[in-house]
Coordinates of C-alpha atoms in Angstrom, one line a residue:
M21 CA 113.2 -71.2 33.0
A22 CA 113.1 -68.5 30.3
T23 CA 116.3 -66.6 29.4
I24 CA 116.8 -62.9 28.8
R25 CA 117.2 -63.6 25.0
E26 CA 113.8 -65.4 24.9
V27 CA 112.3 -62.3 26.7
S28 CA 113.9 -60.0 24.1
K29 CA 112.6 -62.0 21.2
H30 CA 109.1 -62.3 22.7
A31 CA 108.9 -58.5 23.4
Q32 CA 110.6 -57.7 20.0
V33 CA 113.3 -55.6 21.7
S34 CA 117.0 -56.0 22.1
V35 CA 118.7 -57.9 25.0
A36 CA 120.1 -54.5 26.1
T37 CA 116.6 -53.0 26.4
V38 CA 115.4 -56.0 28.6
S39 CA 118.5 -55.5 30.8
R40 CA 117.6 -51.8 31.2
V41 CA 114.1 -52.6 32.2
V42 CA 115.3 -55.2 34.7
N43 CA 117.8 -52.8 36.2
G44 CA 115.3 -50.0 36.5
N45 CA 116.9 -47.7 34.0
K46 CA 114.7 -44.7 33.4
W47 CA 115.8 -44.2 29.8
V48 CA 113.2 -46.7 28.5
A49 CA 109.9 -45.6 26.9
E50 CA 107.0 -46.5 29.1
A51 CA 105.3 -48.5 26.3
T52 CA 108.5 -50.5 25.7
R53 CA 108.9 -51.1 29.5
Q54 CA 105.3 -52.5 29.7
R55 CA 105.9 -54.8 26.7
V56 CA 109.0 -56.2 28.3
L57 CA 107.3 -56.6 31.7
E58 CA 104.4 -58.5 30.1
A59 CA 106.9 -60.8 28.2
M60 CA 108.7 -61.5 31.5
A61 CA 105.4 -62.4 33.2
E62 CA 104.2 -64.6 30.3
L63 CA 107.5 -66.5 30.1
G64 CA 108.0 -66.6 33.9
Y65 CA 111.4 -64.9 33.6
Q66 CA 113.2 -64.4 36.9
P67 CA 116.1 -61.9 36.7
N68 CA 119.5 -63.0 38.1
S69 CA 119.7 -60.9 41.3
F70 CA 123.5 -61.2 41.5
A71 CA 123.9 -60.0 37.9
R72 CA 121.5 -57.2 38.6
S73 CA 123.4 -56.1 41.7
L74 CA 126.6 -55.9 39.6
A75 CA 124.9 -53.8 37.0
T76 CA 123.2 -51.4 39.4
N77 CA 125.8 -51.6 42.2
K78 CA 122.8 -52.3 44.5
S79 CA 122.0 -55.6 46.2
E80 CA 118.6 -54.6 47.5
T81 CA 119.6 -55.9 50.9
I82 CA 120.5 -54.3 54.3
G83 CA 122.8 -56.2 56.6
M84 CA 122.4 -56.3 60.3
V85 CA 124.7 -57.6 63.1
V86 CA 123.2 -58.1 66.6
G87 CA 124.8 -59.4 69.8
D88 CA 122.5 -62.3 70.1
L89 CA 119.8 -63.9 68.0
S90 CA 117.7 -64.8 71.0
G91 CA 115.9 -62.8 73.7
P92 CA 113.1 -60.2 73.7
F93 CA 115.4 -57.1 73.2
F94 CA 117.1 -58.3 70.0
G95 CA 114.0 -60.0 68.7
E96 CA 111.9 -56.9 68.8
M97 CA 114.6 -54.7 67.3
M98 CA 115.2 -57.1 64.4
Q99 CA 111.4 -57.4 63.8
Y100 CA 110.8 -53.7 63.4
A101 CA 114.0 -53.0 61.4
E102 CA 113.0 -55.9 59.1
Q103 CA 109.5 -54.6 58.7
V104 CA 110.7 -51.2 57.5
V105 CA 113.2 -52.8 55.1
R106 CA 110.6 -55.2 53.6
D107 CA 108.1 -52.4 53.2
A108 CA 110.7 -50.7 51.0
G109 CA 110.9 -53.9 48.8
K110 CA 114.3 -55.0 50.2
H111 CA 115.5 -57.7 52.5
L112 CA 117.3 -57.8 55.8
I113 CA 120.2 -60.2 56.2
I114 CA 120.9 -60.8 59.9
T115 CA 123.9 -62.4 61.6
S116 CA 125.3 -62.4 65.2
G117 CA 128.5 -61.2 66.8
H118 CA 128.0 -63.7 69.6
S119 CA 129.5 -61.3 72.1
T120 CA 133.1 -61.8 71.1
L121 CA 135.3 -59.3 69.2
D122 CA 136.5 -61.8 66.6
E123 CA 132.9 -62.9 65.9
E124 CA 131.8 -59.2 65.6
R125 CA 134.5 -58.6 63.0
D126 CA 133.7 -61.8 61.1
A127 CA 130.0 -60.9 61.0
V128 CA 130.7 -57.4 59.6
Q129 CA 133.0 -58.9 56.9
F130 CA 130.4 -61.5 56.0
L131 CA 127.9 -58.8 55.3
L132 CA 130.3 -56.6 53.4
K133 CA 131.3 -59.5 51.1
R134 CA 127.6 -59.8 50.2
R135 CA 127.5 -56.2 49.0
C136 CA 124.8 -55.1 51.3
D137 CA 123.6 -51.5 50.5
A138 CA 124.0 -50.5 54.2
L139 CA 124.8 -52.1 57.5
I140 CA 123.0 -51.8 60.9
L141 CA 125.5 -52.8 63.6
H142 CA 125.0 -53.6 67.2
L143 CA 128.5 -54.0 68.4
D144 CA 129.5 -54.5 72.1
L145 CA 133.3 -55.2 71.8
M146 CA 134.7 -53.5 68.8
P147 CA 136.5 -50.3 69.9
D148 CA 135.2 -46.9 68.8
A149 CA 138.4 -46.2 66.9
E150 CA 138.1 -49.4 64.9
I151 CA 134.4 -48.6 64.0
V152 CA 135.4 -45.1 62.9
E153 CA 138.2 -46.5 60.7
L154 CA 135.8 -49.1 59.3
S155 CA 133.3 -46.5 58.4
Q156 CA 135.9 -44.3 56.7
R157 CA 137.4 -47.2 54.8
Q158 CA 134.2 -48.7 53.4
S159 CA 131.8 -47.0 51.0
T160 CA 129.0 -49.0 52.5
P161 CA 127.1 -46.8 55.0
I162 CA 127.1 -47.9 58.6
I163 CA 124.4 -47.3 61.2
L164 CA 125.2 -48.1 64.9
V165 CA 122.3 -49.1 67.2
N166 CA 122.2 -48.9 71.0
R167 CA 125.6 -47.2 71.0
L168 CA 126.9 -43.7 70.6
V169 CA 130.3 -43.2 68.9
P170 CA 130.9 -39.4 69.1
D171 CA 132.8 -39.3 65.8
L172 CA 129.9 -41.0 64.0
A173 CA 127.1 -39.4 66.0
E174 CA 124.9 -38.8 62.9
Q175 CA 125.1 -42.5 62.1
C176 CA 124.1 -43.7 65.6
V177 CA 120.6 -44.7 66.9
Y178 CA 120.9 -45.1 70.6
L179 CA 119.1 -45.1 73.9
D180 CA 120.1 -42.9 76.8
N181 CA 120.9 -45.8 79.2
E182 CA 122.4 -43.5 81.8
A183 CA 119.1 -41.8 82.1
G184 CA 117.4 -45.2 82.4
G185 CA 119.6 -46.2 85.3
F186 CA 118.9 -42.9 87.0
L187 CA 115.1 -43.3 86.5
A188 CA 115.1 -46.7 88.1
T189 CA 117.1 -45.7 91.1
R190 CA 115.4 -42.4 91.6
H191 CA 112.0 -44.2 91.7
L192 CA 113.2 -46.3 94.7
L193 CA 114.7 -43.2 96.4
E194 CA 111.4 -41.5 96.1
R195 CA 109.8 -44.4 97.8
G196 CA 112.1 -44.0 100.8
H197 CA 114.7 -46.6 100.1
R198 CA 118.3 -45.7 100.9
R199 CA 120.1 -49.1 100.8
I200 CA 119.7 -49.9 97.2
A201 CA 121.5 -52.8 95.6
C202 CA 122.3 -53.0 91.9
V203 CA 122.7 -56.0 89.6
T204 CA 124.4 -54.8 86.5
G205 CA 124.7 -56.4 83.1
P206 CA 128.2 -57.5 81.9
L207 CA 130.3 -54.4 82.2
Y208 CA 132.1 -54.9 78.9
K209 CA 128.9 -53.7 77.4
A210 CA 128.5 -50.0 77.0
D211 CA 124.8 -50.1 77.9
A212 CA 125.4 -51.9 81.2
R213 CA 128.1 -49.4 82.2
A214 CA 125.8 -46.5 81.3
R215 CA 123.0 -47.9 83.5
L216 CA 125.4 -48.3 86.4
A217 CA 126.5 -44.7 85.9
G218 CA 122.8 -43.6 86.1
Y219 CA 122.5 -45.6 89.4
R220 CA 125.5 -43.8 90.8
R221 CA 124.3 -40.4 89.7
A222 CA 120.9 -41.0 91.4
L223 CA 122.6 -41.9 94.7
D224 CA 124.9 -38.9 94.5
S225 CA 121.9 -36.6 93.8
V226 CA 120.6 -37.3 97.4
G227 CA 124.0 -37.4 99.0
L228 CA 124.4 -41.2 99.3
D229 CA 127.8 -42.8 98.9
Y230 CA 128.4 -45.6 96.3
D231 CA 128.9 -48.9 98.1
E232 CA 130.7 -51.6 96.0
Q233 CA 129.3 -54.3 98.4
L234 CA 125.8 -53.5 97.0
V235 CA 126.8 -54.0 93.4
V236 CA 127.0 -57.4 91.6
E237 CA 127.9 -57.8 87.9
G238 CA 125.4 -60.1 86.1
D239 CA 125.1 -61.4 82.6
F240 CA 121.7 -60.2 81.3
L241 CA 120.3 -63.8 81.5
E242 CA 117.6 -65.1 83.8
P243 CA 119.8 -67.6 85.8
G244 CA 122.3 -64.7 86.3
G245 CA 119.6 -62.9 88.4
E246 CA 119.4 -65.8 90.8
V247 CA 123.2 -66.0 91.0
A248 CA 123.3 -62.3 91.8
V249 CA 120.8 -62.6 94.6
A250 CA 122.8 -65.4 96.2
A251 CA 125.9 -63.3 95.9
L252 CA 124.3 -60.2 97.5
L253 CA 122.8 -62.2 100.4
A254 CA 126.0 -64.0 101.0
R255 CA 127.7 -60.6 101.6
Q256 CA 125.4 -60.0 104.6
V257 CA 124.9 -56.4 103.7
A258 CA 121.6 -54.7 104.4
F259 CA 119.4 -53.5 101.5
S260 CA 115.7 -52.9 101.0
A261 CA 115.6 -52.6 97.2
V262 CA 117.4 -53.7 94.0
V263 CA 117.9 -52.1 90.6
V264 CA 118.4 -54.9 88.0
G265 CA 120.1 -54.4 84.7
N266 CA 117.4 -56.0 82.6
D267 CA 114.0 -57.8 82.9
L268 CA 115.4 -61.3 82.3
M269 CA 117.7 -61.0 85.3
A270 CA 114.9 -59.4 87.3
I271 CA 112.8 -62.5 86.7
G272 CA 115.7 -64.6 88.0
A273 CA 116.2 -62.3 90.9
I274 CA 112.5 -62.5 91.9
N275 CA 112.7 -66.3 91.9
G276 CA 115.9 -66.2 93.9
F277 CA 114.3 -64.0 96.6
K278 CA 111.2 -66.1 96.7
Q279 CA 113.2 -69.3 97.1
R280 CA 114.7 -67.8 100.2
G281 CA 111.4 -66.9 101.7
L282 CA 111.6 -63.1 100.9
N283 CA 108.5 -61.3 99.5
I284 CA 108.5 -58.9 96.6
P285 CA 107.8 -56.0 97.4
G286 CA 107.1 -56.6 101.1
D287 CA 110.7 -57.5 101.9
V288 CA 112.6 -56.2 98.8
S289 CA 111.4 -53.7 96.2
L290 CA 112.8 -54.5 92.7
V291 CA 113.0 -52.6 89.4
G292 CA 113.9 -54.2 86.0
Y293 CA 114.9 -52.7 82.7
D294 CA 113.5 -53.1 79.1
D295 CA 109.7 -53.7 79.8
V296 CA 109.6 -57.0 77.9
L297 CA 106.2 -58.5 77.1
M298 CA 106.0 -60.8 80.2
A299 CA 106.9 -58.0 82.6
G300 CA 103.3 -57.1 83.3
Y301 CA 102.3 -60.7 83.8
L302 CA 104.7 -61.6 86.5
E303 CA 103.7 -62.0 90.2
P304 CA 104.0 -59.3 91.2
P305 CA 103.9 -57.3 87.9
L306 CA 107.4 -55.8 87.4
T307 CA 108.2 -52.2 87.8
T308 CA 110.6 -51.5 85.0
V309 CA 112.3 -49.0 82.6
R310 CA 110.6 -49.1 79.2
V311 CA 113.0 -49.1 76.3
P312 CA 111.5 -48.0 72.9
V313 CA 113.1 -50.9 71.1
A314 CA 110.5 -50.9 68.3
E315 CA 111.0 -47.2 67.6
F316 CA 114.8 -47.3 67.3
G317 CA 114.7 -50.6 65.4
S318 CA 112.4 -48.8 62.9
E319 CA 114.6 -45.7 62.8
A320 CA 117.7 -47.8 62.2
G321 CA 116.0 -49.5 59.2
R322 CA 114.8 -46.1 57.8
L323 CA 118.2 -44.6 58.1
A324 CA 119.9 -47.6 56.5
L325 CA 117.5 -47.4 53.5
K326 CA 118.1 -43.6 53.0
L327 CA 121.9 -43.8 53.4
G328 CA 122.0 -46.9 51.2
E329 CA 120.4 -44.8 48.5
G330 CA 122.8 -42.0 49.1
I331 CA 120.0 -39.7 50.4
D332 CA 120.7 -37.4 53.3
C333 CA 118.0 -37.4 55.9
E334 CA 117.0 -36.0 59.2
I335 CA 117.7 -38.5 62.0
H336 CA 116.0 -39.1 65.3
N337 CA 119.0 -40.8 67.0
R338 CA 118.6 -40.3 70.7
F339 CA 115.8 -42.1 72.4
L340 CA 114.7 -41.7 76.1
P341 CA 113.5 -44.5 78.4
T342 CA 110.5 -44.1 80.7
L343 CA 109.6 -45.7 84.0
I344 CA 106.6 -48.1 84.2
E345 CA 105.5 -48.5 87.8
R346 CA 103.8 -51.8 88.6
G347 CA 103.6 -54.0 91.7
S348 CA 107.2 -55.0 92.4
T349 CA 108.1 -51.8 94.3
A350 CA 106.6 -50.3 97.5
D351 CA 107.4 -47.6 100.0
L352 CA 110.1 -48.6 102.5
A353 CA 108.5 -50.7 105.2
P354 CA 109.5 -50.0 108.9
Q355 CA 111.2 -53.4 109.2
P356 CA 114.8 -54.7 109.0
S357 CA 116.3 -55.1 105.5
P358 CA 117.0 -58.6 104.3
T359 CA 120.4 -60.2 105.0
A360 CA 121.7 -63.6 104.5
A361 CA 120.3 -66.3 106.7

């Protein structure tokens, strides 16, 4: 592999001039720059990216922490953030917080040690005050996704999950349902708590009391939906519809009801959340709340690039969900609500 000295000799310039070209220094004549670039191409010279990052104080990378490396939500968010970053000629380094506070802290420190130009963080457990302190202590810009920290509002790209929970529940209320159960996500997650708050607001809007017996905490995973159905039915409380915290649990819930001989939506209407790819292909197709994951993944990537370059920019940080009505919900039928056998 060619060295920088060989490139300087071939281009008949100093080593310092080659270094300026490699580091993008604008104080190099265009004819000289082209001569150096041609020499680099002819000799197959590959600049040392670490040395270049020391010289420019830029690593040409954006770091990203997500809660989980699997699942349709994180997959789509990572895909669109990475696309924006790659289109800018940079790379996205991704690691996971694994839904524990220690792992979240470790993941953030891992990326900071790699001198990423900016960080995109999806953090469930790190307290707001700690995130604010981290942002103030580090020169590396921080962008938060799917979470609003008021003191860092201009660095947050988030979904109004409370509005999503309200939309899902209001849809069922409009179809005549009054005994509406709710399967939440894990309530240590801010988005799960916000969706539950939306459910409660929708009930309150029509004068219905909140009933803890109709609420089961789930885990955002498909088997958790089946477990939640079993728990609801074991309580022997009447309900005609269910709001489920995400589509994966909704799939599990549908299976759980079917295994017990209950029909969707004939016996139980059901609304999911996320609008994952398979939602429209289920039997019946799933009524769900659509989350614009692609849009806020892209926006997080764009913001990270701008702030990483020290450029102030206008931010579209609050995204709104929409209801997608399909076949898993129906008007309340004039028949008894399901209870445990």
